[in-house]
mmCIF file of C-alpha atoms in Angstrom:
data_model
loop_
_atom_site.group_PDB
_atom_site.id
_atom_site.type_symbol
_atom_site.label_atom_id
_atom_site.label_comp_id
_atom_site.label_asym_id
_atom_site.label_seq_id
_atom_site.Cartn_x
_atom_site.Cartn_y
_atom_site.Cartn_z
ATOM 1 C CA UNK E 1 141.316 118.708 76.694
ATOM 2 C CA UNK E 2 138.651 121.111 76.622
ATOM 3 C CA UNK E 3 136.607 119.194 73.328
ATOM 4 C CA UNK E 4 136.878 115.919 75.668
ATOM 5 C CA UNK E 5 135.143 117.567 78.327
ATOM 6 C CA UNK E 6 132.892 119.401 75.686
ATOM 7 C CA UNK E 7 131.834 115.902 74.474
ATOM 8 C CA UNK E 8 131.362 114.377 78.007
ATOM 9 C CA UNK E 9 129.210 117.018 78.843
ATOM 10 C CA UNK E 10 127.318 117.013 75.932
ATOM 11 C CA UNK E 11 126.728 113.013 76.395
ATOM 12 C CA UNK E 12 125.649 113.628 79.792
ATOM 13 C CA UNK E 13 122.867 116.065 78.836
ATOM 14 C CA UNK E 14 121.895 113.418 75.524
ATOM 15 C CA UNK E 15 122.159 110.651 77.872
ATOM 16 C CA UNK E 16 118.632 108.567 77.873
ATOM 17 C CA UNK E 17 117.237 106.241 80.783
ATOM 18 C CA UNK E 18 113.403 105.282 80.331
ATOM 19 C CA UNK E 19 112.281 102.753 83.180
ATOM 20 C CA UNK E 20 108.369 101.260 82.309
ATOM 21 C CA UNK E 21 107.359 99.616 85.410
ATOM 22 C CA UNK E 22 104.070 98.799 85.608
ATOM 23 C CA UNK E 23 102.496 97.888 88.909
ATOM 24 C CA UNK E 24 100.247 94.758 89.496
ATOM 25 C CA UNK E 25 96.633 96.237 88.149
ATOM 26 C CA UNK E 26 94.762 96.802 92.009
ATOM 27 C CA UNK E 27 91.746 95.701 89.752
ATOM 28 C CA UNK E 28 93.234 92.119 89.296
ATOM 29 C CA UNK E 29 92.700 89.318 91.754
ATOM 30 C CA UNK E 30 95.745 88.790 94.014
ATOM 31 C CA UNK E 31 98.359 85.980 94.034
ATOM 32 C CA UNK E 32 98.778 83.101 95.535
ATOM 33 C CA UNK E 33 102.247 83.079 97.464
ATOM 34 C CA UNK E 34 100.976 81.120 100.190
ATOM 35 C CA UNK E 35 102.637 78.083 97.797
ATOM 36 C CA UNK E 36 106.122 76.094 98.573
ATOM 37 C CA UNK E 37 108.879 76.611 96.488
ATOM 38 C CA UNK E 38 107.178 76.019 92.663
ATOM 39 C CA UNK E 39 103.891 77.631 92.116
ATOM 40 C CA UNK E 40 100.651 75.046 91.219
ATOM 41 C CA UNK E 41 99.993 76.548 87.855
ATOM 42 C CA UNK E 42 97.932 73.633 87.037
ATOM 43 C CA UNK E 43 94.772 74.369 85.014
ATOM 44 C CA UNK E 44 93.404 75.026 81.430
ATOM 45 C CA UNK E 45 93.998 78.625 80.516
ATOM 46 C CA UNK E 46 92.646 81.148 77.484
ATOM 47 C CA UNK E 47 95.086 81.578 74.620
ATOM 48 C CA UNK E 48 94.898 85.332 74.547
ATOM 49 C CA UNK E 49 95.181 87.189 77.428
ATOM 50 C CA UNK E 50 92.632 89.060 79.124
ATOM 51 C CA UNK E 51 91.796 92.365 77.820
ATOM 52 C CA UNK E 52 93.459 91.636 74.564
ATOM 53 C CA UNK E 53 92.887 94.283 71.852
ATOM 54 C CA UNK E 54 94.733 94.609 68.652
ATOM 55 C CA UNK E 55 98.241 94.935 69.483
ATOM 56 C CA UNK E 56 97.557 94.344 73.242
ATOM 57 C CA UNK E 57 97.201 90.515 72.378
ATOM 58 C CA UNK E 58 99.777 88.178 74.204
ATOM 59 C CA UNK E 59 99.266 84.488 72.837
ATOM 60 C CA UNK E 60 100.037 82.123 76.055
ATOM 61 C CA UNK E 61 101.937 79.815 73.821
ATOM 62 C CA UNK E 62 104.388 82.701 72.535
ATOM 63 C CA UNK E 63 105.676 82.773 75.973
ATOM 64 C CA UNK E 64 106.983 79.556 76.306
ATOM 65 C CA UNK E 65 110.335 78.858 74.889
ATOM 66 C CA UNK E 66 109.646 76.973 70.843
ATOM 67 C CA UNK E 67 112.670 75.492 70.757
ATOM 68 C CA UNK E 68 111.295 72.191 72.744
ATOM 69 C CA UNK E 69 108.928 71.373 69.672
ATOM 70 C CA UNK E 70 109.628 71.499 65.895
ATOM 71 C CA UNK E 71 106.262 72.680 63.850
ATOM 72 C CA UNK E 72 104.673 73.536 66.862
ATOM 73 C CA UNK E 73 100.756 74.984 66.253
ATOM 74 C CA UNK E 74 99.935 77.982 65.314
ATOM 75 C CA UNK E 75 98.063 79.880 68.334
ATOM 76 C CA UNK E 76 94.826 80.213 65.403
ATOM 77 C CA UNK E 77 94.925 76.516 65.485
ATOM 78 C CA UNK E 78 94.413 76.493 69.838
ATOM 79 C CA UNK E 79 91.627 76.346 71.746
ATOM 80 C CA UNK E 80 93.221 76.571 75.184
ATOM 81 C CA UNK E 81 96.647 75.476 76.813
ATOM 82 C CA UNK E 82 96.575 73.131 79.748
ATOM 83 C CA UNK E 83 99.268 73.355 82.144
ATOM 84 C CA UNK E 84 100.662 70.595 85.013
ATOM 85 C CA UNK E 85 102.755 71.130 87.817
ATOM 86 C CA UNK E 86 105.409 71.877 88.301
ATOM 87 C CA UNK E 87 105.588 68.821 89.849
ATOM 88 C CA UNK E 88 108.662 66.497 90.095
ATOM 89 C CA UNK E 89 111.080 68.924 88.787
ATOM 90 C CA UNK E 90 108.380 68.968 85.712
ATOM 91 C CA UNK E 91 106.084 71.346 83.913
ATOM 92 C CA UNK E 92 103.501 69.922 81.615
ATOM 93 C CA UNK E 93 102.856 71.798 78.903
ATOM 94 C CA UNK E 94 99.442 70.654 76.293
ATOM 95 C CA UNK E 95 97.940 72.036 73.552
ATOM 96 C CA UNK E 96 94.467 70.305 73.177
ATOM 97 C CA UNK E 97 93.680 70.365 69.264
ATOM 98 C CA UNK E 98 90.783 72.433 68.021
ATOM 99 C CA UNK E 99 89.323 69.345 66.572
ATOM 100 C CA UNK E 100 89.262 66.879 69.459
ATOM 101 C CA UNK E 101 91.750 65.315 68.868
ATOM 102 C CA UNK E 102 95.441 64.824 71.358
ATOM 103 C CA UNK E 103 97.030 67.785 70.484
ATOM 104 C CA UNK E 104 101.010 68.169 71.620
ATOM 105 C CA UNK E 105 102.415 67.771 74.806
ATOM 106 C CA UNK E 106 105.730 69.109 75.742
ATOM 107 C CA UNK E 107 107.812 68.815 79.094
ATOM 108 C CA UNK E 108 110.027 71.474 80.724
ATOM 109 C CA UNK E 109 112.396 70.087 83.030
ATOM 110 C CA UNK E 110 113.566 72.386 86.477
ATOM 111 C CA UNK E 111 117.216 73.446 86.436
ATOM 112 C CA UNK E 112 117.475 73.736 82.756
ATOM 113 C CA UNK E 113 114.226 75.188 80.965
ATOM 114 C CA UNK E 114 113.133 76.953 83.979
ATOM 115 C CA UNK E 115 113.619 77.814 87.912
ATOM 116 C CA UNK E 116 111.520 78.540 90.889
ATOM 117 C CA UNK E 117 112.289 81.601 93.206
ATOM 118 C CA UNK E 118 109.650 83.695 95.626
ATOM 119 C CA UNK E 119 106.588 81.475 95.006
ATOM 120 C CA UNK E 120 107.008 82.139 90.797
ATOM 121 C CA UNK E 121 108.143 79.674 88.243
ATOM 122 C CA UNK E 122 111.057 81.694 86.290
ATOM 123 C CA UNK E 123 111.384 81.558 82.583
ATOM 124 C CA UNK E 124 114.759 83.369 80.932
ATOM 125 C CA UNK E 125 115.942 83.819 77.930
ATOM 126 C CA UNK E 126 119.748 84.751 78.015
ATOM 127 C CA UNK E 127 120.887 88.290 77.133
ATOM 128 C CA UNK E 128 123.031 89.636 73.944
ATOM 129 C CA UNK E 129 124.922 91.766 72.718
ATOM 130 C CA UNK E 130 123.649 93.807 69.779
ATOM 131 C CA UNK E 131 125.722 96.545 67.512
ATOM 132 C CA UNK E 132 124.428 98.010 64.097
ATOM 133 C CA UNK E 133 122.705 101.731 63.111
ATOM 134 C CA UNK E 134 124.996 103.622 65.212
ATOM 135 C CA UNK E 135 124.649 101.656 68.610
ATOM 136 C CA UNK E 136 126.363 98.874 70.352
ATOM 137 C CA UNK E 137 124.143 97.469 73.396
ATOM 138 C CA UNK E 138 123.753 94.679 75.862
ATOM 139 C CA UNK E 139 120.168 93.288 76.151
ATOM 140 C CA UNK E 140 119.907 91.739 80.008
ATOM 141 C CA UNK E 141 118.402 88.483 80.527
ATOM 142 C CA UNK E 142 114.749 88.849 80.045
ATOM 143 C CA UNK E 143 112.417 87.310 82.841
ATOM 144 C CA UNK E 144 109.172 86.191 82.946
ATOM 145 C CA UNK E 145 107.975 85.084 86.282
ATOM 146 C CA UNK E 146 104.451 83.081 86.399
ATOM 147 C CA UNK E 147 101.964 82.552 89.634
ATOM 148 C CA UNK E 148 98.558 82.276 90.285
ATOM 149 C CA UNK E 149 95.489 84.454 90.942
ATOM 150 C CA UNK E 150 93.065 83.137 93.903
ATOM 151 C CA UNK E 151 90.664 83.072 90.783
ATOM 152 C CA UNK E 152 92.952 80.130 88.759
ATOM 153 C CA UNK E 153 93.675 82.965 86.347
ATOM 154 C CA UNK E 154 97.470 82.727 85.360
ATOM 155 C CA UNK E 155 99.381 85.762 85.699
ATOM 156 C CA UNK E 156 103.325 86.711 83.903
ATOM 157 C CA UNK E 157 105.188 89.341 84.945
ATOM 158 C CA UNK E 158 107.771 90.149 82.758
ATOM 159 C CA UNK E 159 111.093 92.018 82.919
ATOM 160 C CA UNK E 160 113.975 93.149 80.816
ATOM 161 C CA UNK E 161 116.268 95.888 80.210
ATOM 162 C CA UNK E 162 118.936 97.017 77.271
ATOM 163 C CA UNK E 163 122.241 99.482 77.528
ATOM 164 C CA UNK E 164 123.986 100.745 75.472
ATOM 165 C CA UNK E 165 125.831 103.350 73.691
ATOM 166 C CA UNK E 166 123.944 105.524 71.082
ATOM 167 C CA UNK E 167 125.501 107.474 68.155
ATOM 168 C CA UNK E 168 128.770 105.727 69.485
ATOM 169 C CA UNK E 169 128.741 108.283 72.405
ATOM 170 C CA UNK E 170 125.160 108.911 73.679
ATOM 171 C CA UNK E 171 124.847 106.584 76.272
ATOM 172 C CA UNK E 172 121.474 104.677 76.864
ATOM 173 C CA UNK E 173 119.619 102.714 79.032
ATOM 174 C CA UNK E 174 116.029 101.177 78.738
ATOM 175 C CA UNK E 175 114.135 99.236 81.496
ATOM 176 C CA UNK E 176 110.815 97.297 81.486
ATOM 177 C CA UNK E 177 108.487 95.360 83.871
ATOM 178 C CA UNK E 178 105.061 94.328 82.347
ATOM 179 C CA UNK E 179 101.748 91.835 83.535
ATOM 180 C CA UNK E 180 100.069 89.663 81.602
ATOM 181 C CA UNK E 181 96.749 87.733 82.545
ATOM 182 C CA UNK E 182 95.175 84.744 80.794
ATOM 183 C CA UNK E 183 91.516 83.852 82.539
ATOM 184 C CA UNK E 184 90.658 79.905 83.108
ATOM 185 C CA UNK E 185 89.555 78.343 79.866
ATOM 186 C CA UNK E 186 85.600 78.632 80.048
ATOM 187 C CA UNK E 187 85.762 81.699 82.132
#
């Protein structure tokens, strides 16, 4: 009895729980939320997001779901992503090609490649379960919610978590909320 409650307490002081929530940058324009149900994201938007530095890069394409399109382009091969709508239940996705020509253009359809909730379109890719090195977790669904800046700059926010059990008895949990901006093409 007393090396079970040796090896609860010890757990309990091992025990990790990091939460990186990052608020909205005061620095960045606000949102529109004025909007019905689906946000407008209509509009022609960078590739890289702003401030993008080395490993601080977030390629706008990466963040949309690649199963829709076989030998999709490579974000070197972009010049800018044009989005439209929602509208209809739809979101337009095209990739204008670097040399003038038509590009790709892919559809995401409402209900099963993405929702609408609080003014944000909702993108989510399902959670797991993942075991290996010692540890046996649960990644959560991870989110990423898109809006609208009052200066057409598009704006992610992004959201995830994992638990789990470390060293089979160190428990664990990890949470994070990020933001992401990507500035009108030509801006």
């Amino acid at each position: 009895m007393k090396k079970a409650c040796l090896c609860v307490i010890v757990a309990g002081l091992l025990a990790g729980c990091s939460v990186d929530s990052q608020p909205y940058p005061r620095y960045w324009p606000p949102m529109v939320m004025n909007q019905a149900d689906c946000p407008d994201l209509t509009g022609r938007y960078q590739i890289n997001n702003d401030g993008c530095e080395g490993h601080q890069c977030a390629s706008l394409p990466d963040q949309f779901p690649q199963s829709f399109w076989p030998g999709w382009p490579l974000a070197r091969d972009l010049r800018e992503v044009e989005l439209q709508g929602p509208r209809e239940g739809q979101l337009m996705i095209h990739y204008p090609a670097a040399d003038g020509g038509p590009g790709k253009r892919f559809t995401l359809q409402r209900g099963t490649d993405f929702q609408c909730e609080s003014n944000q379109m909702v993108l989510e890719k399902l959670g797991n379960f993942v075991a290996g090195d010692g540890a046996i977790a649960h990644r959560s669904a991870m989110r990423r919610y898109f809006s609208r800046t009052v200066d057409g700059s598009l704006v992610m926010r992004e959201t995830g978590s994992v638990g789990g059990i470390f060293f089979l008895f160190i428990p664990l949990y990890l949470s994070s909320e990020t933001w992401t901006r990507w500035a009108p093409s030509g801006k």
